[in-house]
Coordinates of C-alpha atoms and ligand atoms in Angstrom, one line a residue:
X4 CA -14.7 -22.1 4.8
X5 CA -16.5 -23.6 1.9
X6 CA -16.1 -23.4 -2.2
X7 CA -18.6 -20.6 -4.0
X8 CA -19.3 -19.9 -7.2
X9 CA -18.8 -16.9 -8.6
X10 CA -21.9 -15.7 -10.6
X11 CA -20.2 -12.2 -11.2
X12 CA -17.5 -9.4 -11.3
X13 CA -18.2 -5.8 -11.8
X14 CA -14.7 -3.5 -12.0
X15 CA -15.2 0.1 -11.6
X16 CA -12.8 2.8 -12.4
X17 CA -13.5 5.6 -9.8
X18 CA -12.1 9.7 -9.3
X19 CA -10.6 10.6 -6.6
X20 CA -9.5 14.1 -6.5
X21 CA -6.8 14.4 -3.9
X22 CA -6.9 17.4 -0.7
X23 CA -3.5 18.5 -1.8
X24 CA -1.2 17.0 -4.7
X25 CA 1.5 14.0 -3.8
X26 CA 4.7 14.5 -5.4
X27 CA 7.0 10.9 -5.3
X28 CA 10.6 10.7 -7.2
X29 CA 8.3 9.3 -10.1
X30 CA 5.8 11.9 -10.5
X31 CA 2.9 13.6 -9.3
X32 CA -0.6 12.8 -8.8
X33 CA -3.4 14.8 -8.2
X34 CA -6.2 12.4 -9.0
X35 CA -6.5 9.0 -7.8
X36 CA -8.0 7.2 -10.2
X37 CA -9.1 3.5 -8.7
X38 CA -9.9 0.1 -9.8
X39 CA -13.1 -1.2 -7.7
X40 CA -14.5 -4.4 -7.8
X41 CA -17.3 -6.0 -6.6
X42 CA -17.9 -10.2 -7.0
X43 CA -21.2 -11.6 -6.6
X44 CA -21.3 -15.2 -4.9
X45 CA -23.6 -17.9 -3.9
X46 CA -23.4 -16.8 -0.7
X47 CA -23.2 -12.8 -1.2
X48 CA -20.8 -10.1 -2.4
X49 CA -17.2 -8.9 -2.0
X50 CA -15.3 -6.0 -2.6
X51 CA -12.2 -5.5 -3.9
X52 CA -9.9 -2.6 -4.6
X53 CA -7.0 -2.6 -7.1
X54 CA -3.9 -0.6 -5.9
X55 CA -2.1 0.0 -9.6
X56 CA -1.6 3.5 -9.9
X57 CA -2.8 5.4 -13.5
X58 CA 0.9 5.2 -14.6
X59 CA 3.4 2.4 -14.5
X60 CA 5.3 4.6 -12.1
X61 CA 5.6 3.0 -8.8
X62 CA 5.6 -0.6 -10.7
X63 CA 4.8 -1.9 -13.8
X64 CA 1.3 -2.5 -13.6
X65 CA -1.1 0.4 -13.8
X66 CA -5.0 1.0 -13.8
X67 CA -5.8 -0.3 -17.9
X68 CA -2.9 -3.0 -17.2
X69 CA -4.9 -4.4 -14.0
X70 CA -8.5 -4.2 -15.9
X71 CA -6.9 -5.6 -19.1
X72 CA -5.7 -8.4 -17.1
X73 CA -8.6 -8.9 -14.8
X74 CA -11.0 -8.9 -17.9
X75 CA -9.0 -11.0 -20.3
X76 CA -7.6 -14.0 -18.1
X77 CA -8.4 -13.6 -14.3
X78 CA -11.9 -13.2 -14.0
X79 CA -12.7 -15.8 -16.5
X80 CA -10.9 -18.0 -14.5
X81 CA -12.4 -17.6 -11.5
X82 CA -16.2 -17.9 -13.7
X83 CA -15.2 -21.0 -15.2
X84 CA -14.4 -22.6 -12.1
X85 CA -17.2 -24.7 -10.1
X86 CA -16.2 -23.2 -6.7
X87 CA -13.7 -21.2 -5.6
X88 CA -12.2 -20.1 -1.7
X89 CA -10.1 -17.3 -1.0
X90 CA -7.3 -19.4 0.0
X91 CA -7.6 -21.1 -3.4
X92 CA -7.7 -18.1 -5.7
X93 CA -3.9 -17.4 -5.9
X94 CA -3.5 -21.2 -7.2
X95 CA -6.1 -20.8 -9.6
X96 CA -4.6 -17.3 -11.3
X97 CA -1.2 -19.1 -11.0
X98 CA -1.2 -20.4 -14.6
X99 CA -1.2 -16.1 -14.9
X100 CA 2.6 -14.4 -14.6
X101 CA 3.0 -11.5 -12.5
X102 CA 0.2 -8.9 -12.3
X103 CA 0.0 -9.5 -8.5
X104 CA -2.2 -6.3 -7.8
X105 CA -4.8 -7.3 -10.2
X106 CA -4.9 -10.9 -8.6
X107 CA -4.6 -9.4 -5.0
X108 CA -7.6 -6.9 -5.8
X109 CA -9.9 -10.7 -7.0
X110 CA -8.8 -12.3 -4.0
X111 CA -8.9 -9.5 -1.3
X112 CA -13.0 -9.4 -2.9
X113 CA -13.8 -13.2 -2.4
X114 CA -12.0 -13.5 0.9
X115 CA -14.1 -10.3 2.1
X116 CA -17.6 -12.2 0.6
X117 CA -16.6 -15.3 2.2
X118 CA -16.2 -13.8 5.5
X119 CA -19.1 -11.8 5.1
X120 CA -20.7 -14.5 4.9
X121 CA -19.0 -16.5 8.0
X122 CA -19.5 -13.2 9.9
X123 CA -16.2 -12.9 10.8
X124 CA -13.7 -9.7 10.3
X125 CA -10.6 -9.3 7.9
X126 CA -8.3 -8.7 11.3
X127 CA -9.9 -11.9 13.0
X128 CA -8.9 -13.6 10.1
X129 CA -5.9 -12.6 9.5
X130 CA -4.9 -12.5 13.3
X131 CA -4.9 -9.3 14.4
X132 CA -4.2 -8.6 17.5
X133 CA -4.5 -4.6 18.3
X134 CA -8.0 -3.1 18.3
X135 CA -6.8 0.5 16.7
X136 CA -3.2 1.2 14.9
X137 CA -0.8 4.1 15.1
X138 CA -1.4 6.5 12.3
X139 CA 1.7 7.6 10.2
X140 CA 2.0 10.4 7.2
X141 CA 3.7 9.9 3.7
X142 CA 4.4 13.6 3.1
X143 CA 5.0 14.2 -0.7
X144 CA 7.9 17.0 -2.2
X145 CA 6.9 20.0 -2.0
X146 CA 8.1 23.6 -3.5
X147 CA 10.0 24.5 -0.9
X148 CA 11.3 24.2 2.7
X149 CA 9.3 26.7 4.1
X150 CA 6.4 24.6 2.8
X151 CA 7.2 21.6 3.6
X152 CA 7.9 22.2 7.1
X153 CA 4.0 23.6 6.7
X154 CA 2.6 20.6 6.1
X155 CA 4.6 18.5 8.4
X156 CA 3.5 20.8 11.5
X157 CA -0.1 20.7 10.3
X158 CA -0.1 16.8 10.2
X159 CA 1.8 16.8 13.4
X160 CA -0.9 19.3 14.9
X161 CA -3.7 16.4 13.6
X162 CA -2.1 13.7 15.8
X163 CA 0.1 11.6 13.4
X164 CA 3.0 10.0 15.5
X165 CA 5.5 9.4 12.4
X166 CA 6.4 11.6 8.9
X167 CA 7.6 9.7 6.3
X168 CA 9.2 12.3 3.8
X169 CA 9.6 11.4 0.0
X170 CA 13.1 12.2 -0.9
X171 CA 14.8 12.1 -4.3
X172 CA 18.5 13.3 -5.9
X173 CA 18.0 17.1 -4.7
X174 CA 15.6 17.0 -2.3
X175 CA 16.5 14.9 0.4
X176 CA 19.9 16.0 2.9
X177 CA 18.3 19.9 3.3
X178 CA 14.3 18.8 3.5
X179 CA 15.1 15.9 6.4
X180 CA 18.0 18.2 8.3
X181 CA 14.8 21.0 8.5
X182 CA 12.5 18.9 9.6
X183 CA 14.6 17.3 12.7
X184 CA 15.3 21.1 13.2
X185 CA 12.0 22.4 13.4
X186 CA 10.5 18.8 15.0
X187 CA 12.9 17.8 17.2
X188 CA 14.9 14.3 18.0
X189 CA 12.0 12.7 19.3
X190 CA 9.8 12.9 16.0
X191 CA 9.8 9.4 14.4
X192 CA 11.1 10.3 11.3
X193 CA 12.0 8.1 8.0
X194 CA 12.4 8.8 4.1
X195 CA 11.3 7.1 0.7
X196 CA 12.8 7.0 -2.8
X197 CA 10.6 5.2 -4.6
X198 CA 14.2 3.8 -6.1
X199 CA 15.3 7.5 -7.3
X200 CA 19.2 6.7 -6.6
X201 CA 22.2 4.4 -8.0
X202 CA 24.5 2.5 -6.5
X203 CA 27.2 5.5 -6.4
X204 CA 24.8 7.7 -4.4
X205 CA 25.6 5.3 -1.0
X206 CA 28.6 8.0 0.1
X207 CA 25.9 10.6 -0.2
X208 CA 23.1 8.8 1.6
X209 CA 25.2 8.2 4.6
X210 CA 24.8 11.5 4.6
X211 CA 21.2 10.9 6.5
X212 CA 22.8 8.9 9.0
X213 CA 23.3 12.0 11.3
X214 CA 19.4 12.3 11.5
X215 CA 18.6 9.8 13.3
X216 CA 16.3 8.4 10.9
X217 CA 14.0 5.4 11.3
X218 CA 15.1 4.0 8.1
X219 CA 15.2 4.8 4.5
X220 CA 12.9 3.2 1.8
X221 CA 13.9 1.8 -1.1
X222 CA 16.4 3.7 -2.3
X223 CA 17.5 2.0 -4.9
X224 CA 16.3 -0.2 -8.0
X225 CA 13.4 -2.5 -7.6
X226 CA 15.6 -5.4 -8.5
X227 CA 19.3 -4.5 -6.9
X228 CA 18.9 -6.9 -4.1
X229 CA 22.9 -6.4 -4.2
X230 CA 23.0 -3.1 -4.2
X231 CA 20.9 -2.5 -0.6
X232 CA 23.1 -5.1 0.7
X233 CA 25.8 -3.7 0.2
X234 CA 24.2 0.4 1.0
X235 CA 23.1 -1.5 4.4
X236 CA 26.8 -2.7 5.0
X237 CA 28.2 1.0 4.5
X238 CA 25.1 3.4 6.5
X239 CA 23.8 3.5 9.9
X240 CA 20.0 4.1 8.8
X241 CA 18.3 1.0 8.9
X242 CA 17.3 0.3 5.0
X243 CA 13.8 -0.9 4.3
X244 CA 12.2 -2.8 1.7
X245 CA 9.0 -1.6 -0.6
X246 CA 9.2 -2.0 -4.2
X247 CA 11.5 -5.2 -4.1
X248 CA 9.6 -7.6 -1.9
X249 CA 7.3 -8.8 -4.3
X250 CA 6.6 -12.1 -2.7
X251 CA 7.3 -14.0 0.8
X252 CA 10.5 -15.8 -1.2
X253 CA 11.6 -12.5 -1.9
X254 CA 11.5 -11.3 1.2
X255 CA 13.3 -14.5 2.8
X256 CA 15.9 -13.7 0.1
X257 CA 16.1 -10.3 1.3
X258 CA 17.0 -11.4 4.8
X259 CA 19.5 -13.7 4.1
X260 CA 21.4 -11.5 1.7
X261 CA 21.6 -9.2 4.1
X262 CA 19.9 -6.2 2.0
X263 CA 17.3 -5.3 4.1
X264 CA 16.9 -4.9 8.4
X265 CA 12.9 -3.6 7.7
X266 CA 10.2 -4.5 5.5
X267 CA 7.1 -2.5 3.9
X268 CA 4.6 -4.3 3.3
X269 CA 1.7 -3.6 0.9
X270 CA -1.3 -6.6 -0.2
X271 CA -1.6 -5.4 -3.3
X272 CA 2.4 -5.7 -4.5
X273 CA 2.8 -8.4 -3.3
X274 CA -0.7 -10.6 -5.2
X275 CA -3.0 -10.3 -1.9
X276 CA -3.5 -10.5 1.9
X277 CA -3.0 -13.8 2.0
X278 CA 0.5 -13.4 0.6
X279 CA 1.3 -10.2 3.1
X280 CA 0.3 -12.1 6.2
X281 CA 2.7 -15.0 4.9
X282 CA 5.3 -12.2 4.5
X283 CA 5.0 -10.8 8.3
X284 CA 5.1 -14.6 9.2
X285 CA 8.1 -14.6 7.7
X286 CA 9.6 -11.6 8.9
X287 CA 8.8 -12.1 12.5
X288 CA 10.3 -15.3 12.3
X289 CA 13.4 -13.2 11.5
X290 CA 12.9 -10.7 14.3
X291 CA 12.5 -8.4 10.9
X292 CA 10.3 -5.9 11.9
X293 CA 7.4 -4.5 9.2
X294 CA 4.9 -1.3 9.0
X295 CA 1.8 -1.8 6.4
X296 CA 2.6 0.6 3.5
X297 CA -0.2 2.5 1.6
X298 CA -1.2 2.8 -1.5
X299 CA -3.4 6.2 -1.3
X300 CA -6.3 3.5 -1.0
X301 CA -10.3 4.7 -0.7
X302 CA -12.1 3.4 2.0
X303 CA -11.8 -0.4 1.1
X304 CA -8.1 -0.5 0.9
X305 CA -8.0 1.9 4.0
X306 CA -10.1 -0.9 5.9
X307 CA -8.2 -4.4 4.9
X308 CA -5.0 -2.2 5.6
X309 CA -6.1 -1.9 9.0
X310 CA -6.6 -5.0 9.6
X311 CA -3.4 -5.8 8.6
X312 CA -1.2 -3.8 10.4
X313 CA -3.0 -5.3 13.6
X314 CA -0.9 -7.9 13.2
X315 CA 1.7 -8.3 15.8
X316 CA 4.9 -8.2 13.5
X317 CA 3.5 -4.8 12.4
X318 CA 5.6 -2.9 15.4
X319 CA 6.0 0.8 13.3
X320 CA 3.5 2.5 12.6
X321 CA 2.1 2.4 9.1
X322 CA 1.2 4.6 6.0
X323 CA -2.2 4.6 7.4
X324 CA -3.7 7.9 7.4
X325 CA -7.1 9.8 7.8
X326 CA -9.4 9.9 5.1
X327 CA -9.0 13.4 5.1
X328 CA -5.6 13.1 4.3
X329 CA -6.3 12.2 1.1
X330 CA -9.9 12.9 0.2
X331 CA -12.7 15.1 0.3
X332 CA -15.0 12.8 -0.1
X333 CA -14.4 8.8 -0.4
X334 CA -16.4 5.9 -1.5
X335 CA -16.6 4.9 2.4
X336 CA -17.4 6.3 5.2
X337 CA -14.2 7.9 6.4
X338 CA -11.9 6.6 8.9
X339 CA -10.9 9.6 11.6
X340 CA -8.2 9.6 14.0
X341 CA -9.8 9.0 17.2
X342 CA -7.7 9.6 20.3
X343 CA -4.8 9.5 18.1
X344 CA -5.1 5.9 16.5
X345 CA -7.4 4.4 13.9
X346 CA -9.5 2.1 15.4
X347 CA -9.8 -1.3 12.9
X348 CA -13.1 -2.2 11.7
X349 CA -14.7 -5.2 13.4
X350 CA -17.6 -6.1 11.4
X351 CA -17.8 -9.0 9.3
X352 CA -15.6 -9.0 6.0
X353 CA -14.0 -5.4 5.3
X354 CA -16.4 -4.1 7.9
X355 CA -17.2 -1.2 5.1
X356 CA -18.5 -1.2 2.4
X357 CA -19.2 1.5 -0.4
X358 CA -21.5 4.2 0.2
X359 CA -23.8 3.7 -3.0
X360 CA -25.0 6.9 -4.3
X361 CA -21.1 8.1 -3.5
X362 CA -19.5 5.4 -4.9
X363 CA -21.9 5.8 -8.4
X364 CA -21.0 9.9 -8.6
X365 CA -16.8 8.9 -8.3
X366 CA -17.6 6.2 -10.9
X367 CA -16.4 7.0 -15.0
X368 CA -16.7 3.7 -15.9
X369 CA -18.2 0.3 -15.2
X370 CA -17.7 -3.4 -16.8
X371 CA -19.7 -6.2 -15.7
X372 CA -19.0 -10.0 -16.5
X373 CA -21.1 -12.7 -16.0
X374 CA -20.5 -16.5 -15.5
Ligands
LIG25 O1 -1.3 5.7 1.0 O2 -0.5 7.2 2.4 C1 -0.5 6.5 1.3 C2 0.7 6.7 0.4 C3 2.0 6.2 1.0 O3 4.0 7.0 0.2 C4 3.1 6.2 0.1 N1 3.1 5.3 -0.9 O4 6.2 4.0 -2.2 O5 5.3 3.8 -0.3 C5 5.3 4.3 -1.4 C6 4.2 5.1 -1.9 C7 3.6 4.5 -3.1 C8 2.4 5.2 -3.7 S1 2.8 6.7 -4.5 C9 1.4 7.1 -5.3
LIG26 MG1 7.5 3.2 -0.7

């Protein structure tokens, strides 16, 4: 595909209120506040979606980080230059340090304008090979037990195939023992810490190992490559990788240090699609298996996510979910569980695109920049 020049890039900070609050070891969120972008090219638009949360509490970059950084140094760059392709951009922001989900949110919005305009779909592209993918559920803490085990059977009711149950230091052995209780051995079950524990927790996870669990999720410290080696060599529960595989090095480092057996893998922490696919290349290479994570996404996320986890190495199923387990109303038109899977969009590009009177009455705030 050819070089285009970027004429313009309008960010958008959008409102999302959320159905129901999601509680993680780092916080609680009951509004998701996106970054939206939109690039006009010579040959048409793009649109892109930042995945930095309002806080730097899943990682360090967050909503005014990402638009900081976009505004200051990436999209300059990519106005400046006489003609850019989306397999180029990452090379272009390299000159940039870190502040991957502000560059993956530029290049996920000139690789969906240049396939717009090629007429050809995110999963094509990317090589997917499954028309619809197997919904799964991050369910956040909640109050209580009794509540918990609410919303689990509700989601279960709706046709999701796999819980994934946040866990942190007192919430965690008596939430998962309830659930395989109530649920059975035959629900595909897993856990996330969001890296809530230390090192001298690893005699109290094994403590999980009796339920059966898909794996655990980054239980410990973004950058403790050691310390999941070493948690993997004393439990049974297969550990997986979210917060720590920032790139496809780091995720051939994980593998041959032994500190992970599955990895999670999300576009925007790791600085685009482009970077994720090269990460389930290497993975499968590996016979590592890997799940698409989420990122409470609207519409546009939700859609390049699909297409992602269509890829073959993508063998669990993902933290793809229902619009309407998020929102009320999104910027998209939502994506339903249909016959309990989520078909991926086949049109050209994202194969969505935002809904404009919807995505105007989410929007607080607009900045446009011109070439
Ligand atoms: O998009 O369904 C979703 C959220 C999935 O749990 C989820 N994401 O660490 O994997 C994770 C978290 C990070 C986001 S918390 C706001
Ligand atoms: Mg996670």
């Amino acid at each position: 595909m050819g070089l285009v020049k970027i004429g313009a890039v309008e960010l958008r900070r959008v409102h999302l209120p959320l159905v129901r609050p999601f509680r993680t070891s780092f916080g609680t969120e009951t509004v998701r506040e996106a970054l939206v972008l939109r690039v006009v090219t010579s040959d048409g638009e793009g649109w892109g979606e930042c995945v930095a949360g309002s806080e730097p509490g899943y990682s360090s970059e967050y909503v005014d980080s990402a638009w900081l950084t976009m505004r200051k140094f990436l999209v300059p760059l990519l106005l400046d230059s006489a003609g850019v392709s989306a397999a180029g951009v990452a090379h272009l922001f390299h000159e940039v340090k870190g502040h991957r989900m502000a560059k993956a949110a530029l290049e996920m919005a000139v690789l969906d304008a240049e396939l717009r305009s090629a007429g050809m779909s995110f999963s094509q592209f990317l090589g997917g090979v499954k028309e619809a993918v197997a919904p799964g559920v991050s369910v956040g803490i909640t109050g209580s037990v009794a509540e918990l085990l609410d919303v689990v059977g509700g989601y279960l009711d709706e046709g999701y195939c796999r819980i994934k149950l946040k866990i942190e230091p007192g919430w965690d052995i008596e939430p998962v023992a309830a659930v395989r209780e109530r649920f059975g051995a035959d629900l595909m079950l897993q856990v996330d810490a969001n890296t809530a524990y230390e090192r001298s927790d690893i005699g109290h996870l094994a403590k999980l190992d009796e339920f059966a669990l898909l794996l655990i999720e980054q239980p410990l410290d973004e950058e403790d490559l050691l310390g999941h080696a070493a948690l993997a060599r004393r439990i049974s529960t297969p550990v997986c990788l979210d917060e720590s595989i920032v790139s496809a090095r780091a995720a051939a480092d994980a593998i041959s240090l032994g500190a992970r057996s599955i990895v999670n893998i999300k576009a925007g922490r790791v600085g685009g699609y482009l970077e994720a696919r090269a990460i389930h290349d290497v993975c499968r290479a590996n016979g590592v298996p890997v799940w698409c994570g989420g990122m409470l996404e609207t519409g546009l996320g939700r859609a390049a996510n699909l297409a992602l986890g269509a890829l073959p190495g993508f063998v669990l199923p993902g933290d793809i979910s229902a619009t309407a387990r998020y929102y009320r109303e999104d910027i998209t038109v939502p994506f339903v569980l249909t016959g309990g899977t989520i078909p991926v969009p086949t049109g050209p590009g994202l194969g969505v695109e935002p809904i404009p009177a919807a995505l105007d009455s989410l929007t607080t705030e607009t900045e446009v920049m011109r070439g």
